mmCIF file of C-alpha atoms and ligand atoms in Angstrom:
data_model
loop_
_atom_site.group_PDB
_atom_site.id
_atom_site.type_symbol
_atom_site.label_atom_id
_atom_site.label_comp_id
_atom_site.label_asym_id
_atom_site.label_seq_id
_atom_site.Cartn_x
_atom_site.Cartn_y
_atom_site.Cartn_z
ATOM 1 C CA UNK A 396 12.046 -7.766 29.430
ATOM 2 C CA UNK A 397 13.585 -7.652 25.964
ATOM 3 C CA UNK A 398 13.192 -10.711 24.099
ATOM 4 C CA UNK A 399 15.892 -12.061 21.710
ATOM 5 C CA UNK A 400 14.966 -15.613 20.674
ATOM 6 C CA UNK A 401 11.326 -16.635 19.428
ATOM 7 C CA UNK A 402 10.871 -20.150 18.737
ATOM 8 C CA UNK A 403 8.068 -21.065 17.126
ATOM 9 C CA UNK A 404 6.527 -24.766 17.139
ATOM 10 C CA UNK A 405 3.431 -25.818 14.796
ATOM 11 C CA UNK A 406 1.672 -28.859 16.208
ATOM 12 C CA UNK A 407 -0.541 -31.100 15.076
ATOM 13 C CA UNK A 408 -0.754 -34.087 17.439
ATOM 14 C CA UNK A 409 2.451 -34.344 19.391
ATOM 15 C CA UNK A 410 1.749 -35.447 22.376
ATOM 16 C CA UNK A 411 4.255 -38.047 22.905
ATOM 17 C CA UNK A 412 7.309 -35.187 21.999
ATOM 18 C CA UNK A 413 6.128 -32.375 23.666
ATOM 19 C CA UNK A 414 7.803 -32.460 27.691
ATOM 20 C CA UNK A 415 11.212 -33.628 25.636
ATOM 21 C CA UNK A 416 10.613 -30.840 23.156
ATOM 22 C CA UNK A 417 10.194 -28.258 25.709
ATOM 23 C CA UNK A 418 13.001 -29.793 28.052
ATOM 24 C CA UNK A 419 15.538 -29.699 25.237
ATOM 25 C CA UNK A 420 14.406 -26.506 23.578
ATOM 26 C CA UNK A 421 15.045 -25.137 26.979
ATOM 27 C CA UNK A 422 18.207 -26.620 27.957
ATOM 28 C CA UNK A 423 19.710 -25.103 24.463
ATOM 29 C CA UNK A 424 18.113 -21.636 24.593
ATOM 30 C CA UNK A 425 19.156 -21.049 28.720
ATOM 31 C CA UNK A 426 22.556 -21.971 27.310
ATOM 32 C CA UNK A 427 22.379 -18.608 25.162
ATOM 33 C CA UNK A 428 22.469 -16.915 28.011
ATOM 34 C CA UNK A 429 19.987 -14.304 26.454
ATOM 35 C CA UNK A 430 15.894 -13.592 26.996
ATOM 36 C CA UNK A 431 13.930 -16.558 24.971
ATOM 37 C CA UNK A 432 10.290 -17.435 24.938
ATOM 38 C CA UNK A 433 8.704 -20.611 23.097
ATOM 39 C CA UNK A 434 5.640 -20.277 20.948
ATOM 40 C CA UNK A 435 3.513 -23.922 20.770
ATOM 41 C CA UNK A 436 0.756 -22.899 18.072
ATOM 42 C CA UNK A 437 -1.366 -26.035 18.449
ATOM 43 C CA UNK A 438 -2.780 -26.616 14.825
ATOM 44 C CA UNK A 439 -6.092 -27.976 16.115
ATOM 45 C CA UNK A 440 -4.458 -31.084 17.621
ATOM 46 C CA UNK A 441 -6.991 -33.798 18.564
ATOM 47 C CA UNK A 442 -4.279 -36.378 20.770
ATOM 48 C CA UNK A 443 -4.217 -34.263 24.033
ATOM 49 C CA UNK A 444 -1.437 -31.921 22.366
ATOM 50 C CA UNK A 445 -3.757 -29.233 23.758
ATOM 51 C CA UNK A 446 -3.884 -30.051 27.373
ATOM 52 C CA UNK A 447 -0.528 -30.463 27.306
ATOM 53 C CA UNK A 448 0.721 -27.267 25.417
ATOM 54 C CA UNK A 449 -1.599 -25.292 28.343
ATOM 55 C CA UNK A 450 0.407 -27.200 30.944
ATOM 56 C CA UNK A 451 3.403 -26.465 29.888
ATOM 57 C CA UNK A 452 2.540 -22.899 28.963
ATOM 58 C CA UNK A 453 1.203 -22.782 32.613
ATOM 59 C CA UNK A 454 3.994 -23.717 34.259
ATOM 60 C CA UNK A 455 6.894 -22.254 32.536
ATOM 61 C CA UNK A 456 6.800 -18.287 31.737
ATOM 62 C CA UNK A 457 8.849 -18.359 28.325
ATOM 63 C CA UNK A 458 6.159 -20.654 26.791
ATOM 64 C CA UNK A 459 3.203 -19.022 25.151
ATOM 65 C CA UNK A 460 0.635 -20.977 23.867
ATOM 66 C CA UNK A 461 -1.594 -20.266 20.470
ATOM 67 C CA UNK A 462 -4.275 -22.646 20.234
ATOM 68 C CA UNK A 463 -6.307 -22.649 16.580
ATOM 69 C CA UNK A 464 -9.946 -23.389 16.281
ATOM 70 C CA UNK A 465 -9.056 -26.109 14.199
ATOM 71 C CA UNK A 466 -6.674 -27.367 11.615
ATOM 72 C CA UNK A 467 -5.618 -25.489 9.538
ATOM 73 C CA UNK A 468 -1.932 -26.706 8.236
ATOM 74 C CA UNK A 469 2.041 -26.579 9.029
ATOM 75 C CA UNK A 470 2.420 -23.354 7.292
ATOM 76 C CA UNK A 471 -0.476 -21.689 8.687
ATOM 77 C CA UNK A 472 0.829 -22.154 11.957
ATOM 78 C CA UNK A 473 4.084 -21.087 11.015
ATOM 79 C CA UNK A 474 2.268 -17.359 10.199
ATOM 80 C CA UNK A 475 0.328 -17.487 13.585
ATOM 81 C CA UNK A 476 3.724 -17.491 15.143
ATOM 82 C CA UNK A 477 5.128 -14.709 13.234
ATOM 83 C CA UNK A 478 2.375 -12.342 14.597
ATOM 84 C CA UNK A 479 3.010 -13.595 18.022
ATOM 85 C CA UNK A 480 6.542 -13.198 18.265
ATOM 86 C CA UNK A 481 8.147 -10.480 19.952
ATOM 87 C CA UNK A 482 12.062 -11.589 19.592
ATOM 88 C CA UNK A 483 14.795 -9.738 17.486
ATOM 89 C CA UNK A 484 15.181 -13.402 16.022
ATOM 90 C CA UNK A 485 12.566 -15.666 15.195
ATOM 91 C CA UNK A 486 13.276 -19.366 14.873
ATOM 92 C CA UNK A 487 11.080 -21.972 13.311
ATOM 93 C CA UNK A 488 11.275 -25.321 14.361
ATOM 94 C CA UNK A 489 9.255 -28.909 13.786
ATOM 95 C CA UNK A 490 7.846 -30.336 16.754
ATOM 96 C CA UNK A 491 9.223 -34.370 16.167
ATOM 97 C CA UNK A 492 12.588 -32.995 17.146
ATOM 98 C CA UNK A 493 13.868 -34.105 13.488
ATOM 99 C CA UNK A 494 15.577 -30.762 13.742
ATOM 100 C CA UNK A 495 17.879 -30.587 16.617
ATOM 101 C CA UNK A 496 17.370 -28.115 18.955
ATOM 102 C CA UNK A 497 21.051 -27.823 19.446
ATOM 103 C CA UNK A 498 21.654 -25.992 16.240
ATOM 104 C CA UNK A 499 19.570 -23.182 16.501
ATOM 105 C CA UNK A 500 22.753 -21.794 18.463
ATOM 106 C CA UNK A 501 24.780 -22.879 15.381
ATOM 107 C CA UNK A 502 22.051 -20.478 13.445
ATOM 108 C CA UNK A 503 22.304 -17.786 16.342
ATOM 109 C CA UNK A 504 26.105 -17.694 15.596
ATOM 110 C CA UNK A 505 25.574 -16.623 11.835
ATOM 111 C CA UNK A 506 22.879 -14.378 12.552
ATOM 112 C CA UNK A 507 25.237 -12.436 14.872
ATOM 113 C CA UNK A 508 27.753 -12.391 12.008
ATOM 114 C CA UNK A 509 25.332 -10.265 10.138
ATOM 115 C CA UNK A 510 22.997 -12.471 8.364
ATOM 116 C CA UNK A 511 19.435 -11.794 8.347
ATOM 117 C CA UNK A 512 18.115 -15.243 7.053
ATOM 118 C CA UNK A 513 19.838 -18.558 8.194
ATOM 119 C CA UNK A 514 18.219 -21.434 7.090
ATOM 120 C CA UNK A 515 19.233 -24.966 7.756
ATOM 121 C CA UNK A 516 20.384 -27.449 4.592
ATOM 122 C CA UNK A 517 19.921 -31.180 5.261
ATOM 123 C CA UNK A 518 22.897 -32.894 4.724
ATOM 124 C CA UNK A 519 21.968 -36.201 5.570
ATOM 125 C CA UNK A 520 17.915 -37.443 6.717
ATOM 126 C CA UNK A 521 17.393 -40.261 9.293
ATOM 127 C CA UNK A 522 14.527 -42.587 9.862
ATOM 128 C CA UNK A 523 12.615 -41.452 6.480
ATOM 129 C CA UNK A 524 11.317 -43.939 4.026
ATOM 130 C CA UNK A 525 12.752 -43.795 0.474
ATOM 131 C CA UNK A 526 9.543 -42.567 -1.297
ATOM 132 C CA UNK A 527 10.158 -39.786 1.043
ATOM 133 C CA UNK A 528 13.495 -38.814 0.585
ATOM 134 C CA UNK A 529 13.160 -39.312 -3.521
ATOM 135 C CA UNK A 530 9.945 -37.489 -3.478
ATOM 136 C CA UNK A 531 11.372 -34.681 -1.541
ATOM 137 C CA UNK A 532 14.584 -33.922 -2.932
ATOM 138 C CA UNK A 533 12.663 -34.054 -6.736
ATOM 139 C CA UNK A 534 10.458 -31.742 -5.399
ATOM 140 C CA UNK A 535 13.154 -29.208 -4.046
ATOM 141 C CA UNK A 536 14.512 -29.754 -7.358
ATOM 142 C CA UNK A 537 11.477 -28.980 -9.441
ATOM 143 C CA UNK A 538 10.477 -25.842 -7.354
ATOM 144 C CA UNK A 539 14.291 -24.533 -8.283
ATOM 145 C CA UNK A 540 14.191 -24.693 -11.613
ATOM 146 C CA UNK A 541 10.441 -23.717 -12.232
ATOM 147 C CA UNK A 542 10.712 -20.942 -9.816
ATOM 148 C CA UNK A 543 11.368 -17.109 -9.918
ATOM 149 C CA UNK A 544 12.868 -17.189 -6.987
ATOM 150 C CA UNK A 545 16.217 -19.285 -5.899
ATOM 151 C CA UNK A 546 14.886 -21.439 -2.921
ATOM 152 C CA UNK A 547 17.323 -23.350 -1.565
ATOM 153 C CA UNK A 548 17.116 -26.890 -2.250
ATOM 154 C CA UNK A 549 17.225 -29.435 0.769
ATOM 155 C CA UNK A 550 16.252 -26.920 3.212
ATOM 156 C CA UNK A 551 12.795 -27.022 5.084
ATOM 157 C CA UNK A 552 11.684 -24.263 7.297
ATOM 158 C CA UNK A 553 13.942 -24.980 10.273
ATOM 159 C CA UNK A 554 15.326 -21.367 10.036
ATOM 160 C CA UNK A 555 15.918 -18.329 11.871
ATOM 161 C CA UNK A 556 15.142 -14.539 10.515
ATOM 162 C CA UNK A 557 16.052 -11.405 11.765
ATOM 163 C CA UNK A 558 13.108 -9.161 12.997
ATOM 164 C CA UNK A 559 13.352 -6.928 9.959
ATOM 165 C CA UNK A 560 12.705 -10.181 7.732
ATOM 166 C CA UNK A 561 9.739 -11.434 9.894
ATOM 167 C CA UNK A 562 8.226 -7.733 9.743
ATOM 168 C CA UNK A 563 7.961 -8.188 6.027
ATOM 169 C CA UNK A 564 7.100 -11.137 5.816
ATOM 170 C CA UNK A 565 4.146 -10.361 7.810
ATOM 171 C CA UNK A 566 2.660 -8.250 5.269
ATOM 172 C CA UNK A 567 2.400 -10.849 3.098
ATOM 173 C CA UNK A 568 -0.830 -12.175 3.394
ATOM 174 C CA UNK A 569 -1.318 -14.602 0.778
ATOM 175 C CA UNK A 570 -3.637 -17.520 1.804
ATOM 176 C CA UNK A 571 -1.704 -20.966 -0.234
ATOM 177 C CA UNK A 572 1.467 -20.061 1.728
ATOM 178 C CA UNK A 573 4.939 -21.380 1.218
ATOM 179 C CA UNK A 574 6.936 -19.866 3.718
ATOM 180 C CA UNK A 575 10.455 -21.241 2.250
ATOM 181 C CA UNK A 576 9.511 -20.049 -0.816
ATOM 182 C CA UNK A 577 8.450 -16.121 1.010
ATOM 183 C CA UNK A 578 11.583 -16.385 3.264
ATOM 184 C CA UNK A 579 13.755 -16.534 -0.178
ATOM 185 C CA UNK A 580 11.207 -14.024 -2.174
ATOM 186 C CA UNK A 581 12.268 -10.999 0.526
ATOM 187 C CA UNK A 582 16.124 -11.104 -0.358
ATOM 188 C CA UNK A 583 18.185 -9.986 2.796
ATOM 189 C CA UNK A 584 21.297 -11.528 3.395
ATOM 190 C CA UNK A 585 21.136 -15.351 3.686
ATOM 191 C CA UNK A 586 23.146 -18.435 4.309
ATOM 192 C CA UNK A 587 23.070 -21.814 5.293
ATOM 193 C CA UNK A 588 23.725 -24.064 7.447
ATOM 194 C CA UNK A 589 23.982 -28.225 7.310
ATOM 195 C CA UNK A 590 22.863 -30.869 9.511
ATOM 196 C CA UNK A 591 21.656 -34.102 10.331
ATOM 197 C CA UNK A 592 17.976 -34.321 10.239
ATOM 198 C CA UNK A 593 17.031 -36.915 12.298
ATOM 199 C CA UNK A 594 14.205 -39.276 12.865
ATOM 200 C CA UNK A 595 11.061 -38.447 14.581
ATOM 201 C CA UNK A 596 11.068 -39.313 18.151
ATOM 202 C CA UNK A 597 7.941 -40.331 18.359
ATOM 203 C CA UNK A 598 4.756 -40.840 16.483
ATOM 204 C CA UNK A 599 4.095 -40.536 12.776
ATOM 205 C CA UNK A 600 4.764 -37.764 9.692
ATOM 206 C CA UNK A 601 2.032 -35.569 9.763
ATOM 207 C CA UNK A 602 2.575 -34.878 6.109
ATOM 208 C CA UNK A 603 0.689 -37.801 4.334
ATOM 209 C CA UNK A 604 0.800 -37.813 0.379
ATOM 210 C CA UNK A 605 -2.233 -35.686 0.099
ATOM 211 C CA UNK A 606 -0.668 -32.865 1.848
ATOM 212 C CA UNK A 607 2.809 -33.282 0.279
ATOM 213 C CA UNK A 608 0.980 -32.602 -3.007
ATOM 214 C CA UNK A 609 -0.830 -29.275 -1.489
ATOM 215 C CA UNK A 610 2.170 -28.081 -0.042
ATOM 216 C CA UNK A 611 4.132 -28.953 -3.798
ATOM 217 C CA UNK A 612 0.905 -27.133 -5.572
ATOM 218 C CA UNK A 613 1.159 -24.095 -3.287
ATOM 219 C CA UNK A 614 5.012 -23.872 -3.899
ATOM 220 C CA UNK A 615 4.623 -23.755 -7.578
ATOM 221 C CA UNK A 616 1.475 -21.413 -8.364
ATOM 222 C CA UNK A 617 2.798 -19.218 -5.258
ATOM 223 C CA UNK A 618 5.927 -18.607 -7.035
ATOM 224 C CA UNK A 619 5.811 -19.372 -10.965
ATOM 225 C CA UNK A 620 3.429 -19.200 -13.971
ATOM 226 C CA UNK A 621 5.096 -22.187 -15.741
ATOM 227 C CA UNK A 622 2.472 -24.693 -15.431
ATOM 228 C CA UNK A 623 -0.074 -21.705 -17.200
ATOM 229 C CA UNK A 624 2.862 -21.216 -19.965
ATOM 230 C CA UNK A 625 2.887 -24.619 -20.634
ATOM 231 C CA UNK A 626 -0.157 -25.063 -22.074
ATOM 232 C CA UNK A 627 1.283 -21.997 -24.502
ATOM 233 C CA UNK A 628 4.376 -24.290 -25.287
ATOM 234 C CA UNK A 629 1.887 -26.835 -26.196
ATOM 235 C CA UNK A 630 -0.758 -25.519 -28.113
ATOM 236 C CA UNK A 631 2.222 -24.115 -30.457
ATOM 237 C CA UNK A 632 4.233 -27.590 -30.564
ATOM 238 C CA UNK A 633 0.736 -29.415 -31.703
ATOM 239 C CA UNK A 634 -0.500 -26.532 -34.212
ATOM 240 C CA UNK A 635 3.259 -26.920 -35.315
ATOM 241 C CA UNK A 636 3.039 -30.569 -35.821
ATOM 242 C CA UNK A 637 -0.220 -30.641 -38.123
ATOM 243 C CA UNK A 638 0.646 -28.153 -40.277
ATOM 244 C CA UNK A 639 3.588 -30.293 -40.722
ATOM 245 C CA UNK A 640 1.760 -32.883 -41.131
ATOM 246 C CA UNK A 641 -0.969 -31.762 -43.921
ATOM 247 C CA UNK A 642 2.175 -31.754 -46.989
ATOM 248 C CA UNK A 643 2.670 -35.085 -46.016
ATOM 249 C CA UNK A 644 -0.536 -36.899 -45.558
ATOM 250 C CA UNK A 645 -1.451 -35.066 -48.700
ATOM 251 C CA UNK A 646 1.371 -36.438 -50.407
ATOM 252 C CA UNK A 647 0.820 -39.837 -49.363
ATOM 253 C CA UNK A 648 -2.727 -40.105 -50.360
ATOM 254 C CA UNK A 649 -1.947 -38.648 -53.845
ATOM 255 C CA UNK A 650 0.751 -41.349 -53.879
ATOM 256 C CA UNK A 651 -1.655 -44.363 -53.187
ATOM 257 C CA UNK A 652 -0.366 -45.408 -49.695
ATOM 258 C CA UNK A 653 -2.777 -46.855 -46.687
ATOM 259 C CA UNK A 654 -1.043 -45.414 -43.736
ATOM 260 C CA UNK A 655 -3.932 -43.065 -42.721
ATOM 261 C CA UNK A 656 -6.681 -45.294 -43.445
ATOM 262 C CA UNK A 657 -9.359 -46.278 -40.567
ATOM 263 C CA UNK A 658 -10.102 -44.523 -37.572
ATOM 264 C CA UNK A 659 -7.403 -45.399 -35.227
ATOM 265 C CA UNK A 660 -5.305 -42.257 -36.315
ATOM 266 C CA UNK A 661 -8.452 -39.923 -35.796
ATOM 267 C CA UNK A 662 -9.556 -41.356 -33.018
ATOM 268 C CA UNK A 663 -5.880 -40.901 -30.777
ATOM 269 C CA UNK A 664 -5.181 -37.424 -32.053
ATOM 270 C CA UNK A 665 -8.747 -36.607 -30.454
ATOM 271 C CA UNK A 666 -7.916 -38.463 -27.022
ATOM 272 C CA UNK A 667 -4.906 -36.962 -27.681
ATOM 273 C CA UNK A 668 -5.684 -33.242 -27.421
ATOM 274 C CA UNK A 669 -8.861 -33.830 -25.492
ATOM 275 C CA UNK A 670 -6.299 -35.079 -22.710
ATOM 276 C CA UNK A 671 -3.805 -32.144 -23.491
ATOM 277 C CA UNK A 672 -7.032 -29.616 -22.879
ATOM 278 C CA UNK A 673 -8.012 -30.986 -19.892
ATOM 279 C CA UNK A 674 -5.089 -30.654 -18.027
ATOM 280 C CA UNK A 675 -4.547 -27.190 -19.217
ATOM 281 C CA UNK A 676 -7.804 -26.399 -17.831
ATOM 282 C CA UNK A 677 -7.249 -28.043 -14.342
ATOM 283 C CA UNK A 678 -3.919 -26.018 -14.198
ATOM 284 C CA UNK A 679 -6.161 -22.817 -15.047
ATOM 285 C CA UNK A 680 -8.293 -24.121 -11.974
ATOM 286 C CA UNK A 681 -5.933 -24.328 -10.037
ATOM 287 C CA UNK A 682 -4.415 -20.972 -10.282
ATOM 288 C CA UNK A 683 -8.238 -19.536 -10.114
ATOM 289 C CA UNK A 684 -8.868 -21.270 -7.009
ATOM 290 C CA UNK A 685 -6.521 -19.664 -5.186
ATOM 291 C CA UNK A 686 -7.716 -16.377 -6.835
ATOM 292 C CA UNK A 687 -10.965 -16.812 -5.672
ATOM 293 C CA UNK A 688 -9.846 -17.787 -2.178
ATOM 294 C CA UNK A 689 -7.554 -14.421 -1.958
ATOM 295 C CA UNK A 690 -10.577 -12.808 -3.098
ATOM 296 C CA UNK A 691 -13.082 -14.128 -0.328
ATOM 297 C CA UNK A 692 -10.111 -12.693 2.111
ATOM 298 C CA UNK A 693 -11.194 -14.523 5.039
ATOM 299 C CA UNK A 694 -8.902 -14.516 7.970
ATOM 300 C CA UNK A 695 -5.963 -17.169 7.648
ATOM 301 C CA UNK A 696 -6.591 -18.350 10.847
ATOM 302 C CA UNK A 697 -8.581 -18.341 13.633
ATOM 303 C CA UNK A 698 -7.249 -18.175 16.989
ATOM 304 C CA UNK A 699 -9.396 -20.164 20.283
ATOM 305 C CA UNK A 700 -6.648 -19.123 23.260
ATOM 306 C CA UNK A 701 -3.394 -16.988 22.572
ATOM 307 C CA UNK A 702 -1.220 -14.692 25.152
ATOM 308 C CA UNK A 703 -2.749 -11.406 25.843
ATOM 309 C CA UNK A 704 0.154 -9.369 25.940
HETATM 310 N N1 UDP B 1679 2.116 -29.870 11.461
HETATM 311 C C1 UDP B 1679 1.133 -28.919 11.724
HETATM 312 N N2 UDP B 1679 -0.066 -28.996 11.049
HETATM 313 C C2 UDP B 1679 -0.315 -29.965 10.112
HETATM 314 C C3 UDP B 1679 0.699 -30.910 9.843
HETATM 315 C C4 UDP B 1679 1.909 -30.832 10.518
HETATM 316 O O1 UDP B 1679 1.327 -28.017 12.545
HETATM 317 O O2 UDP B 1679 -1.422 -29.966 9.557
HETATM 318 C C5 UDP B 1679 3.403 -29.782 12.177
HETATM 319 C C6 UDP B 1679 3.864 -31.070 12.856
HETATM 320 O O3 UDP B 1679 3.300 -31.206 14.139
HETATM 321 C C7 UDP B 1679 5.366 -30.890 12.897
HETATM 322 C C8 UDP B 1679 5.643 -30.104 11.615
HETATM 323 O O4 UDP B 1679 4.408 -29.512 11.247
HETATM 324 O O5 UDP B 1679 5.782 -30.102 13.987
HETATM 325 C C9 UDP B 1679 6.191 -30.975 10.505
HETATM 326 O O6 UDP B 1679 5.360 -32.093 10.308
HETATM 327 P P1 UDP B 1679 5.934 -33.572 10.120
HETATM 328 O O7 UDP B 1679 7.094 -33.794 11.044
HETATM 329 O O8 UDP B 1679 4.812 -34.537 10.250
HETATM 330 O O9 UDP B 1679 6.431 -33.519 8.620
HETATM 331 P P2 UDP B 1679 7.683 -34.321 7.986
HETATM 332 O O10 UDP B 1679 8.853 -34.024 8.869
HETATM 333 O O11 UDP B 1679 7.303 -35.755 8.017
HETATM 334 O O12 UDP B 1679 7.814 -33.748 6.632
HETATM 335 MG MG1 MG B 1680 8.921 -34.313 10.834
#
């Protein structure tokens, strides 16, 4: 049977969502009135998520299940379900049911229209603490500017993409992935679409701090050298500066004044710069890091259980 929706779930402890996320997911995609199936890729979930994404695969033919080995993050799993799916259009979808179900038929629409990448804008967010909100809609703001690529802001990767997007997008095999960041890299034709993101339905974010950071990192070196230029920008503003300053500490020691006496002076422009050069060199790590993790090319992920076919 031909295949026209893919939804793909990551999961990482969901237990309490799952039989609502499946019933609604279902309830929508029947309503299409076209062929779906639903791909739960269980990101080494450690709740019982497991168990119950086997169930539910077990008992209901348009659910495949891909179970990892272990975790291995959000966007990982995001990949894993690009290689699984077989649909013309492939959906991605968070597994709190923060993204409504209901308007991936809202996306279908514009896809029909012609458009090969419709992602979904948040207009409004529910049930999210401040720090949250604040620190996400700086960081869509930061990754726009910095960026090579125009990713649109307020938009997470609640999308869906047309076959031909998902194709090419599979070749891309980088390891610190940001698949927002890919989706806009490929060009097509895209739009967007707004809506309410809600509150989780149950449980807690799976995106603590730590990860936030990762996922900002991975955004940034994936798509932009600024951060390395930087350091450029500096080095010239601070070379700048003391050549500047050389006429006029020379002048004011010829002309008797105290201002440069002592230590203290010495002493901060050395913190100073020592500071300045230690940064640039954790931004060089950083972009070498991921270097030498292409280079090791290890599999992204490794699969326990997955479909045959
Ligand atoms: N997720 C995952 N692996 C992880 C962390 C999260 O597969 O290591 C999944 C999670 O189960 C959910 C989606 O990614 O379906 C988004 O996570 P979450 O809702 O916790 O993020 P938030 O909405 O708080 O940004
Ligand atoms: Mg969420």
């Amino acid at each position: 049977m031909k295949i026209t929706y893919s939804i793909i779930v990551p999961i990482y402890n969901e237990i309490e969502t799952l039989p609502e996320l499946h019933r609604r997911i279902k309830e929508v995609m029947d309503a299409s009135g076209e062929a779906w199936e639903l791909i739960l890729v269980d990101d080494g979930s450690t709740d019982g998520s497991t168990e119950k994404i086997r169930e539910l695969a077990k008992n209901d033919k348009a659910v495949r299940a891909i179970i990892f080995a272990r975790n291995f993050g959000h966007q990982v799993a995001i990949t894993a379900g690009w290689d699984y799916a077989r649909g013309d259009a492939i959906v991605i979808i968070d597994a709190d049911l923060q993204d409504p179900p209901e308007v991936i038929l809202e996306l279908a629409k514009k896809w029909k229209e012609g458009y090969e990448v419709v992602y979904a804008t948040r207009a409004e967010r529910e049930g999210e603490s401040w720090f949250k909100k604040f620190s996400a809609a700086l960081f869509y703001r930061v990754i726009y500017s910095i960026t090579d690529v125009k990713i649109p802001v307020d938009s997470g990767d609640f999308r869906l993409m047309d076959r031909k997007v998902v194709n090419v997008l599979k070749q891309m095999k980088e390891r610190h992935r940001f698949p927002r960041g890919m989706s806009a890299w490929v060009g097509f034709k895209q739009i967007g679409v707004t809506y309410k993101r809600n509150a989780r339905m149950a449980g807690v974010t799976k995106y603590p701090f730590r990860k936030m950071l990762r996922l900002a990192l991975n955004a940034i070196t994936g798509f932009s050298y600024f951060p390395l230029q930087v350091a450029t920008y500096f080095g010239f503003l601070a070379a700048g500066l003391s050549i500047l300053a050389i006429p006029i500490v020379a002048y004011l020691r010829i002309t008797g004044s105290q201002a440069f006496f002592g230590q203290a002076s010495t002493l901060i422009a050395v913190l100073f710069l020592g500071g300045v050069q230690l940064i640039s060199l954790g931004i060089l790590g950083e972009y070498i890091g991921r270097l030498y993790d292409e280079a090791k090319g290890r599999p992204l992920y490794i699969v326990r259980e997955a479909p045959e076919e």
